[in-house]
Amino acid sequence: MADYPFTGGSPMDPPPRLAELRASEPVSRVMLASGPAWLLTRHADIREAIAEPALAGFVPGIVEGSDDEREQAAQAGFLMMMDGPAHQRLRRPLAGAMSARRIADLRPRIESRARELVDGLAVAGGGEVVRALAAPLAIDAIGALIGVDVTARPDFAQWSDDSAAMFGGSDPQAMAESGATLFAFIGELVVGERDSDGLVGDLFRLVPDDGLALTDAEVTGLVGQLLMAGYLPTAMVTGLGVHRVLRDPELVASLRADPDSLPGLVDELLRLDPGAAGTVDRLVRARGEVELGGHTFADGDVLVLPLGAANRDPDVFADPDRIDPSRRPNPHVSFFPGPHHCVGAALARTVLGAMLGALVEHPAVALGGEPTWITGLLGETQMAALPIHVGAPAAAR
């Protein structure tokens, strides 16, 4: 039984062993640090598993998916640990808050902010993408969505560091402590905005279908998930997308010549980098016997779903390692299709598109060196920094 995650390959691509198993043994046994598991590598199987309600997500050593944890998650409005009617009751308002239409209304602001950030970096001749471009644009966008300028809060810098530690660290205890600090920050934000005309006030005034108003804990949980879904994952995919585009001069030239290709390019970048470079895994545990992909999994079995393997399945994506902005359809699984479909999908697309559009408007923009990489708790590769050169600010637009 092979140890997982696998090694080998570049940080921007899934380990070659995943493709080998997809062809020879698409459902195989592997050994995680936490114990044995089943590894799925075909697009069809992974897509089906993501949507299967009898497979519950968990994070070893942090969120184990026990009945007690699920009950606590329901009381706190933490959607990823919920299913059924309780999940739908809380998901609807959060999905509405981050709907494609609502994000589209914010697009001009997001695009303007992206230009400001890039122009500001150009004054110095360049800088670093993750901290200077991707993260500020993502948090400004989510703050605009909520109606709160979170960057103006004196403890925002700590919040930003805690959110990164919670989702990008390798120490479960430190991640849990950062998570507690993060939600204390969010709780204070929610209390201060309870009677506002913004999103937080709207959530408190909302009466779901069951006639029961949302509790303080539920609103705090929803706002926390909105911030987390809109900030760190969006910043990650933006930094990775910038790297993929700028390392390919032909792709930059093509985008400049045909700006209408941007939406297709964004979807391709999200396919290749589903939240972290090359691949990211979702771990699930069977609740009862589950049949999937011609295999029967027993109650308690752990399954590993590598999104990068699904997104590069040649039976679904022709020439899967190539960036093809004209790829149609593009049924990637980066946003977890199914009941837990990522509510931050529209925001991630908009922020990434705005940043790429702002960068290629400059006549001289190029990578300034190689990225700095870190490894997360589940072995996923994350970009920590990316140097960039930016020429003189573009003419007034």
Tab-separated table of C-alpha atoms in Angstrom:
chain	number	residue	atom	x	y	z
A	1	MET	CA	0.000	0.000	0.000
A	2	ALA	CA	1.630	3.236	-1.169
A	3	ASP	CA	1.994	6.279	1.059
A	4	TYR	CA	-0.126	9.263	0.071
A	5	PRO	CA	0.204	12.076	-0.934
A	6	PHE	CA	2.500	11.040	-3.756
A	7	THR	CA	5.709	12.850	-4.570
A	8	GLY	CA	7.175	13.756	-7.936
A	9	GLY	CA	6.332	16.171	-10.693
A	10	SER	CA	6.357	19.962	-10.524
A	11	PRO	CA	4.437	22.116	-8.039
A	12	MET	CA	2.103	23.189	-10.855
A	13	ASP	CA	1.037	19.679	-11.854
A	14	PRO	CA	-0.437	16.635	-10.092
A	15	PRO	CA	2.026	13.835	-9.324
A	16	PRO	CA	2.420	11.550	-12.390
A	17	ARG	CA	1.391	8.546	-10.284
A	18	LEU	CA	-2.215	9.819	-10.276
A	19	ALA	CA	-2.420	9.549	-14.073
A	20	GLU	CA	-0.843	6.094	-13.971
A	21	LEU	CA	-3.427	4.860	-11.474
A	22	ARG	CA	-6.284	6.467	-13.407
A	23	ALA	CA	-5.321	4.258	-16.359
A	24	SER	CA	-4.525	1.061	-14.476
A	25	GLU	CA	-6.275	1.062	-11.084
A	26	PRO	CA	-8.698	4.014	-10.772
A	27	VAL	CA	-9.832	2.916	-7.293
A	28	SER	CA	-6.794	1.953	-5.227
A	29	ARG	CA	-5.647	1.626	-1.630
A	30	VAL	CA	-3.241	4.170	-0.136
A	31	MET	CA	-1.898	4.976	3.302
A	32	LEU	CA	-2.447	8.441	4.753
A	33	ALA	CA	-0.703	9.716	7.863
A	34	SER	CA	-4.017	9.120	9.631
A	35	GLY	CA	-4.531	5.586	8.293
A	36	PRO	CA	-5.598	3.591	5.196
A	37	ALA	CA	-7.862	5.098	2.558
A	38	TRP	CA	-9.262	4.593	-0.923
A	39	LEU	CA	-7.912	6.843	-3.699
A	40	LEU	CA	-10.168	7.746	-6.634
A	41	THR	CA	-8.616	9.148	-9.815
A	42	ARG	CA	-11.319	9.187	-12.551
A	43	HIS	CA	-13.366	12.310	-13.247
A	44	ALA	CA	-16.673	10.428	-13.232
A	45	ASP	CA	-15.996	8.722	-9.877
A	46	ILE	CA	-14.735	11.871	-8.165
A	47	ARG	CA	-17.642	13.951	-9.451
A	48	GLU	CA	-20.105	11.335	-8.216
A	49	ALA	CA	-18.365	11.123	-4.831
A	50	ILE	CA	-18.454	14.907	-4.360
A	51	ALA	CA	-22.236	14.873	-4.818
A	52	GLU	CA	-22.879	11.755	-2.714
A	53	PRO	CA	-24.595	12.759	0.568
A	54	ALA	CA	-23.467	9.559	2.290
A	55	LEU	CA	-19.836	10.693	1.965
A	56	ALA	CA	-19.096	13.319	4.613
A	57	GLY	CA	-16.122	15.646	4.440
A	58	PHE	CA	-13.539	15.781	7.225
A	59	VAL	CA	-10.010	16.959	8.019
A	60	PRO	CA	-7.902	14.440	10.014
A	61	GLY	CA	-7.040	15.687	13.470
A	62	ILE	CA	-9.223	18.787	13.127
A	63	VAL	CA	-12.715	17.909	11.908
A	64	GLU	CA	-13.426	14.187	12.110
A	65	GLY	CA	-17.084	14.310	11.068
A	66	SER	CA	-18.508	12.708	14.234
A	67	ASP	CA	-22.215	13.069	15.098
A	68	ASP	CA	-21.318	15.498	17.896
A	69	GLU	CA	-19.220	17.603	15.535
A	70	ARG	CA	-21.994	17.637	12.961
A	71	GLU	CA	-24.501	18.799	15.558
A	72	GLN	CA	-22.144	21.561	16.685
A	73	ALA	CA	-21.580	22.530	13.046
A	74	ALA	CA	-25.325	22.806	12.487
A	75	GLN	CA	-25.722	25.073	15.518
A	76	ALA	CA	-22.807	27.220	14.321
A	77	GLY	CA	-24.009	27.403	10.717
A	78	PHE	CA	-20.939	25.626	9.329
A	79	LEU	CA	-22.259	24.324	6.008
A	80	MET	CA	-19.484	21.920	5.020
A	81	MET	CA	-20.418	19.659	7.923
A	82	MET	CA	-24.163	19.745	7.233
A	83	ASP	CA	-26.527	17.933	4.876
A	84	GLY	CA	-30.219	17.742	4.051
A	85	PRO	CA	-32.834	20.339	5.038
A	86	ALA	CA	-30.641	21.959	7.702
A	87	HIS	CA	-27.930	22.511	5.119
A	88	GLN	CA	-30.337	23.940	2.542
A	89	ARG	CA	-31.909	26.267	5.123
A	90	LEU	CA	-28.595	28.046	5.655
A	91	ARG	CA	-27.078	27.579	2.219
A	92	ARG	CA	-29.800	29.556	0.435
A	93	PRO	CA	-29.039	32.904	2.090
A	94	LEU	CA	-25.282	32.425	1.717
A	95	ALA	CA	-25.610	31.432	-1.943
A	96	GLY	CA	-27.868	34.432	-2.486
A	97	ALA	CA	-25.291	36.727	-0.910
A	98	MET	CA	-22.644	35.478	-3.352
A	99	SER	CA	-24.837	34.967	-6.423
A	100	ALA	CA	-23.433	35.548	-9.902
A	101	ARG	CA	-25.803	38.498	-10.318
A	102	ARG	CA	-24.646	40.157	-7.098
A	103	ILE	CA	-21.003	39.637	-8.039
A	104	ALA	CA	-21.681	41.052	-11.512
A	105	ASP	CA	-22.917	44.261	-9.872
A	106	LEU	CA	-19.549	44.519	-8.123
A	107	ARG	CA	-17.498	43.764	-11.247
A	108	PRO	CA	-16.755	47.433	-12.150
A	109	ARG	CA	-15.465	48.097	-8.633
A	110	ILE	CA	-13.350	44.936	-8.644
A	111	GLU	CA	-11.884	45.738	-12.055
A	112	SER	CA	-11.134	49.326	-11.019
A	113	ARG	CA	-9.448	48.139	-7.831
A	114	ALA	CA	-7.355	45.637	-9.800
A	115	ARG	CA	-6.080	48.442	-12.044
A	116	GLU	CA	-5.259	50.575	-9.003
A	117	LEU	CA	-3.227	47.766	-7.444
A	118	VAL	CA	-1.331	46.998	-10.638
A	119	ASP	CA	-0.673	50.690	-11.334
A	120	GLY	CA	0.556	51.118	-7.774
A	121	LEU	CA	2.967	48.222	-8.184
A	122	ALA	CA	4.179	49.705	-11.461
A	123	VAL	CA	5.356	52.841	-9.664
A	124	ALA	CA	7.985	50.695	-7.942
A	125	GLY	CA	8.681	48.710	-11.101
A	126	GLY	CA	7.178	45.554	-9.658
A	127	GLY	CA	6.839	43.631	-6.430
A	128	GLU	CA	5.152	40.504	-5.167
A	129	VAL	CA	1.877	39.108	-6.521
A	130	VAL	CA	0.297	37.273	-3.579
A	131	ARG	CA	0.526	39.954	-0.889
A	132	ALA	CA	0.492	43.049	-3.107
A	133	LEU	CA	-2.104	42.057	-5.711
A	134	ALA	CA	-4.065	38.833	-5.173
A	135	ALA	CA	-4.816	39.062	-1.454
A	136	PRO	CA	-5.721	42.800	-1.370
A	137	LEU	CA	-8.037	42.432	-4.366
A	138	ALA	CA	-9.778	39.399	-2.895
A	139	ILE	CA	-10.362	40.972	0.506
A	140	ASP	CA	-11.520	44.266	-0.998
A	141	ALA	CA	-14.037	42.353	-3.119
A	142	ILE	CA	-15.401	40.341	-0.205
A	143	GLY	CA	-15.553	43.444	1.977
A	144	ALA	CA	-17.576	45.213	-0.712
A	145	LEU	CA	-19.880	42.209	-0.864
A	146	ILE	CA	-20.479	42.269	2.882
A	147	GLY	CA	-20.624	46.047	3.012
A	148	VAL	CA	-17.819	46.314	5.575
A	149	ASP	CA	-14.323	47.668	4.989
A	150	VAL	CA	-12.579	44.922	6.935
A	151	THR	CA	-9.168	46.275	5.974
A	152	ALA	CA	-9.904	49.403	8.033
A	153	ARG	CA	-10.156	47.347	11.218
A	154	PRO	CA	-6.990	47.509	13.354
A	155	ASP	CA	-6.941	43.734	13.789
A	156	PHE	CA	-7.313	42.939	10.103
A	157	ALA	CA	-3.646	42.060	9.640
A	158	GLN	CA	-3.950	39.471	12.390
A	159	TRP	CA	-7.175	38.157	10.872
A	160	SER	CA	-5.452	37.751	7.528
A	161	ASP	CA	-2.549	35.852	9.087
A	162	ASP	CA	-4.903	33.645	11.110
A	163	SER	CA	-7.016	32.763	8.098
A	164	ALA	CA	-3.893	31.778	6.156
A	165	ALA	CA	-2.651	29.703	9.085
A	166	MET	CA	-6.032	28.031	9.508
A	167	PHE	CA	-6.227	26.809	5.919
A	168	GLY	CA	-2.639	26.686	4.769
A	169	GLY	CA	-0.758	25.405	7.770
A	170	SER	CA	0.742	22.037	8.544
A	171	ASP	CA	0.227	22.005	12.336
A	172	PRO	CA	-3.342	20.914	13.248
A	173	GLN	CA	-3.212	22.458	16.741
A	174	ALA	CA	-1.925	25.791	15.451
A	175	MET	CA	-4.586	25.760	12.731
A	176	ALA	CA	-7.314	25.131	15.298
A	177	GLU	CA	-6.053	27.984	17.474
A	178	SER	CA	-5.960	30.306	14.460
A	179	GLY	CA	-9.492	29.231	13.587
A	180	ALA	CA	-10.720	30.177	17.067
A	181	THR	CA	-9.072	33.597	16.792
A	182	LEU	CA	-10.507	34.067	13.321
A	183	PHE	CA	-14.068	33.369	14.411
A	184	ALA	CA	-13.716	35.645	17.418
A	185	PHE	CA	-12.832	38.404	14.945
A	186	ILE	CA	-15.860	37.540	12.810
A	187	GLY	CA	-18.143	37.436	15.855
A	188	GLU	CA	-17.164	40.986	16.766
A	189	LEU	CA	-17.746	42.097	13.175
A	190	VAL	CA	-21.233	40.557	13.161
A	191	VAL	CA	-22.222	42.203	16.455
A	192	GLY	CA	-21.150	45.588	15.150
A	193	GLU	CA	-23.129	45.182	11.924
A	194	ARG	CA	-26.263	43.581	13.384
A	195	ASP	CA	-28.548	46.554	12.697
A	196	SER	CA	-26.814	47.736	9.534
A	197	ASP	CA	-28.325	48.099	6.078
A	198	GLY	CA	-25.659	45.756	4.710
A	199	LEU	CA	-25.485	42.017	4.268
A	200	VAL	CA	-25.101	41.181	7.974
A	201	GLY	CA	-28.232	43.151	8.850
A	202	ASP	CA	-30.063	41.480	5.956
A	203	LEU	CA	-29.175	38.036	7.321
A	204	PHE	CA	-30.534	38.914	10.750
A	205	ARG	CA	-33.761	40.169	9.191
A	206	LEU	CA	-34.113	37.088	7.005
A	207	VAL	CA	-36.776	34.511	7.892
A	208	PRO	CA	-36.026	31.140	6.211
A	209	ASP	CA	-38.716	28.766	4.936
A	210	ASP	CA	-39.114	27.124	8.344
A	211	GLY	CA	-40.137	30.467	9.868
A	212	LEU	CA	-37.236	30.521	12.333
A	213	ALA	CA	-34.967	33.568	12.242
A	214	LEU	CA	-31.251	32.922	12.007
A	215	THR	CA	-29.433	32.848	15.333
A	216	ASP	CA	-26.358	34.912	16.188
A	217	ALA	CA	-24.207	31.776	15.873
A	218	GLU	CA	-25.682	30.916	12.478
A	219	VAL	CA	-25.122	34.416	11.090
A	220	THR	CA	-21.561	34.417	12.447
A	221	GLY	CA	-20.958	31.034	10.815
A	222	LEU	CA	-22.363	32.196	7.482
A	223	VAL	CA	-20.388	35.437	7.444
A	224	GLY	CA	-17.267	33.526	8.422
A	225	GLN	CA	-17.721	31.118	5.548
A	226	LEU	CA	-18.420	33.991	3.183
A	227	LEU	CA	-15.189	35.699	4.218
A	228	MET	CA	-13.201	32.491	4.001
A	229	ALA	CA	-14.691	31.386	0.677
A	230	GLY	CA	-14.129	34.824	-0.796
A	231	TYR	CA	-10.693	35.627	0.566
A	232	LEU	CA	-8.025	32.958	0.832
A	233	PRO	CA	-9.082	30.510	-1.935
A	234	THR	CA	-9.705	33.428	-4.290
A	235	ALA	CA	-6.307	34.941	-3.519
A	236	MET	CA	-4.646	31.554	-4.054
A	237	VAL	CA	-6.159	30.869	-7.471
A	238	THR	CA	-5.465	34.465	-8.542
A	239	GLY	CA	-1.773	34.179	-7.746
A	240	LEU	CA	-1.549	30.816	-9.485
A	241	GLY	CA	-3.422	32.081	-12.519
A	242	VAL	CA	-1.097	35.070	-12.856
A	243	HIS	CA	1.876	32.707	-12.732
A	244	ARG	CA	0.505	30.382	-15.419
A	245	VAL	CA	-0.333	33.233	-17.780
A	246	LEU	CA	2.821	35.311	-17.374
A	247	ARG	CA	5.128	32.344	-17.877
A	248	ASP	CA	3.584	31.900	-21.343
A	249	PRO	CA	4.287	34.982	-23.551
A	250	GLU	CA	2.117	33.562	-26.348
A	251	LEU	CA	-0.817	33.331	-23.964
A	252	VAL	CA	-0.282	36.943	-22.863
A	253	ALA	CA	-0.192	38.092	-26.490
A	254	SER	CA	-3.303	36.080	-27.302
A	255	LEU	CA	-5.220	37.609	-24.405
A	256	ARG	CA	-4.184	41.120	-25.404
A	257	ALA	CA	-5.296	40.454	-28.976
A	258	ASP	CA	-8.601	38.871	-27.930
A	259	PRO	CA	-9.878	40.159	-24.564
A	260	ASP	CA	-13.120	38.233	-25.115
A	261	SER	CA	-11.173	35.023	-24.508
A	262	LEU	CA	-10.704	35.985	-20.843
A	263	PRO	CA	-13.722	34.078	-19.391
A	264	GLY	CA	-12.638	30.849	-21.082
A	265	LEU	CA	-9.072	31.367	-19.946
A	266	VAL	CA	-10.211	31.930	-16.362
A	267	ASP	CA	-12.154	28.656	-16.380
A	268	GLU	CA	-9.108	26.801	-17.724
A	269	LEU	CA	-6.883	28.249	-15.026
A	270	LEU	CA	-9.394	27.200	-12.382
A	271	ARG	CA	-9.480	23.716	-13.889
A	272	LEU	CA	-5.699	23.387	-13.692
A	273	ASP	CA	-5.439	24.880	-10.202
A	274	PRO	CA	-8.458	23.840	-8.115
A	275	GLY	CA	-7.670	25.920	-5.030
A	276	ALA	CA	-3.968	25.071	-4.847
A	277	ALA	CA	-1.286	24.399	-7.435
A	278	GLY	CA	-1.867	21.341	-9.610
A	279	THR	CA	-4.188	19.491	-7.265
A	280	VAL	CA	-6.029	19.636	-3.990
A	281	ASP	CA	-7.620	16.728	-2.170
A	282	ARG	CA	-11.019	16.414	-0.570
A	283	LEU	CA	-11.233	13.722	2.086
A	284	VAL	CA	-14.581	12.074	2.789
A	285	ARG	CA	-15.761	9.270	5.052
A	286	ALA	CA	-18.575	6.832	4.250
A	287	ARG	CA	-21.614	6.980	6.504
A	288	GLY	CA	-23.033	3.553	5.859
A	289	GLU	CA	-22.335	1.349	2.855
A	290	VAL	CA	-21.788	3.313	-0.370
A	291	GLU	CA	-21.634	2.008	-3.947
A	292	LEU	CA	-19.637	4.160	-6.344
A	293	GLY	CA	-17.529	3.600	-9.448
A	294	GLY	CA	-18.204	-0.144	-9.474
A	295	HIS	CA	-16.911	-0.485	-5.911
A	296	THR	CA	-18.689	-0.907	-2.584
A	297	PHE	CA	-17.241	1.104	0.284
A	298	ALA	CA	-17.932	0.048	3.858
A	299	ASP	CA	-19.192	2.267	6.649
A	300	GLY	CA	-16.289	4.361	7.938
A	301	ASP	CA	-14.112	3.955	4.839
A	302	VAL	CA	-12.053	7.026	3.976
A	303	LEU	CA	-11.902	8.193	0.368
A	304	VAL	CA	-9.402	10.642	-1.137
A	305	LEU	CA	-10.718	12.743	-4.014
A	306	PRO	CA	-7.842	14.536	-5.834
A	307	LEU	CA	-9.534	17.294	-7.818
A	308	GLY	CA	-6.484	17.779	-10.000
A	309	ALA	CA	-6.676	14.157	-11.172
A	310	ALA	CA	-10.335	14.577	-12.086
A	311	ASN	CA	-9.651	17.829	-13.912
A	312	ARG	CA	-6.965	16.229	-16.086
A	313	ASP	CA	-8.810	13.064	-17.011
A	314	PRO	CA	-8.137	12.632	-20.774
A	315	ASP	CA	-11.477	10.848	-21.198
A	316	VAL	CA	-13.148	14.166	-20.363
A	317	PHE	CA	-10.585	16.841	-21.301
A	318	ALA	CA	-8.733	16.531	-24.605
A	319	ASP	CA	-5.033	17.315	-24.184
A	320	PRO	CA	-5.731	17.967	-20.477
A	321	ASP	CA	-2.394	19.584	-19.584
A	322	ARG	CA	-2.797	22.326	-22.184
A	323	ILE	CA	-4.442	25.699	-21.452
A	324	ASP	CA	-7.261	26.017	-23.986
A	325	PRO	CA	-9.428	29.133	-23.481
A	326	SER	CA	-11.862	27.833	-26.110
A	327	ARG	CA	-12.487	24.541	-24.291
A	328	ARG	CA	-16.230	23.844	-24.317
A	329	PRO	CA	-17.665	22.299	-22.307
A	330	ASN	CA	-15.348	22.541	-19.315
A	331	PRO	CA	-16.907	20.326	-16.617
A	332	HIS	CA	-14.105	20.663	-14.056
A	333	VAL	CA	-14.817	19.839	-10.420
A	334	SER	CA	-12.852	22.684	-8.827
A	335	PHE	CA	-15.998	24.157	-7.274
A	336	PHE	CA	-17.390	20.852	-5.876
A	337	PRO	CA	-20.449	20.361	-8.131
A	338	GLY	CA	-23.375	19.150	-6.051
A	339	PRO	CA	-25.015	20.135	-2.758
A	340	HIS	CA	-21.798	21.744	-1.472
A	341	HIS	CA	-21.005	23.670	-4.650
A	342	CYS	CA	-18.598	26.461	-3.727
A	343	VAL	CA	-20.517	29.674	-3.054
A	344	GLY	CA	-17.381	31.655	-3.880
A	345	ALA	CA	-17.226	30.449	-7.500
A	346	ALA	CA	-18.506	33.651	-9.132
A	347	LEU	CA	-16.255	35.803	-6.963
A	348	ALA	CA	-13.160	33.724	-7.754
A	349	ARG	CA	-13.845	33.971	-11.487
A	350	THR	CA	-14.402	37.728	-11.291
A	351	VAL	CA	-11.337	38.510	-9.176
A	352	LEU	CA	-9.016	36.327	-11.270
A	353	GLY	CA	-10.369	37.804	-14.497
A	354	ALA	CA	-10.048	41.371	-13.227
A	355	MET	CA	-6.427	40.849	-12.173
A	356	LEU	CA	-5.393	39.242	-15.457
A	357	GLY	CA	-7.161	41.956	-17.426
A	358	ALA	CA	-5.404	44.690	-15.451
A	359	LEU	CA	-1.984	43.094	-15.846
A	360	VAL	CA	-2.098	42.545	-19.604
A	361	GLU	CA	-3.180	46.173	-20.117
A	362	HIS	CA	0.366	47.141	-19.144
A	363	PRO	CA	2.868	47.140	-21.984
A	364	ALA	CA	5.611	45.598	-19.872
A	365	VAL	CA	4.697	42.951	-17.344
A	366	ALA	CA	6.671	39.779	-16.654
A	367	LEU	CA	7.596	37.346	-13.927
A	368	GLY	CA	10.470	38.516	-11.757
A	369	GLY	CA	11.600	35.081	-10.634
A	370	GLU	CA	10.360	31.731	-9.420
A	371	PRO	CA	7.483	31.310	-6.936
A	372	THR	CA	7.982	30.381	-3.296
A	373	TRP	CA	5.987	27.270	-2.393
A	374	ILE	CA	4.669	25.887	0.879
A	375	THR	CA	2.983	22.577	1.689
A	376	GLY	CA	-0.389	22.492	3.443
A	377	LEU	CA	-1.757	20.038	5.975
A	378	LEU	CA	-2.992	17.540	3.371
A	379	GLY	CA	0.110	17.736	1.220
A	380	GLU	CA	-1.275	20.294	-1.211
A	381	THR	CA	1.164	22.757	-2.753
A	382	GLN	CA	0.389	26.436	-2.188
A	383	MET	CA	2.052	29.526	-3.600
A	384	ALA	CA	3.382	31.791	-0.860
A	385	ALA	CA	5.008	34.475	-3.025
A	386	LEU	CA	5.604	35.358	-6.679
A	387	PRO	CA	7.917	38.205	-7.809
A	388	ILE	CA	6.759	40.312	-10.755
A	389	HIS	CA	8.033	43.173	-12.923
A	390	VAL	CA	5.498	45.791	-14.026
A	391	GLY	CA	6.304	48.604	-16.433
A	392	ALA	CA	5.177	52.220	-16.250
A	393	PRO	CA	1.465	52.746	-15.532
A	394	ALA	CA	-0.718	52.461	-18.595
A	395	ALA	CA	-2.268	55.555	-20.154
A	396	ALA	CA	-5.381	56.930	-18.510
A	397	ARG	CA	-8.390	54.721	-19.143
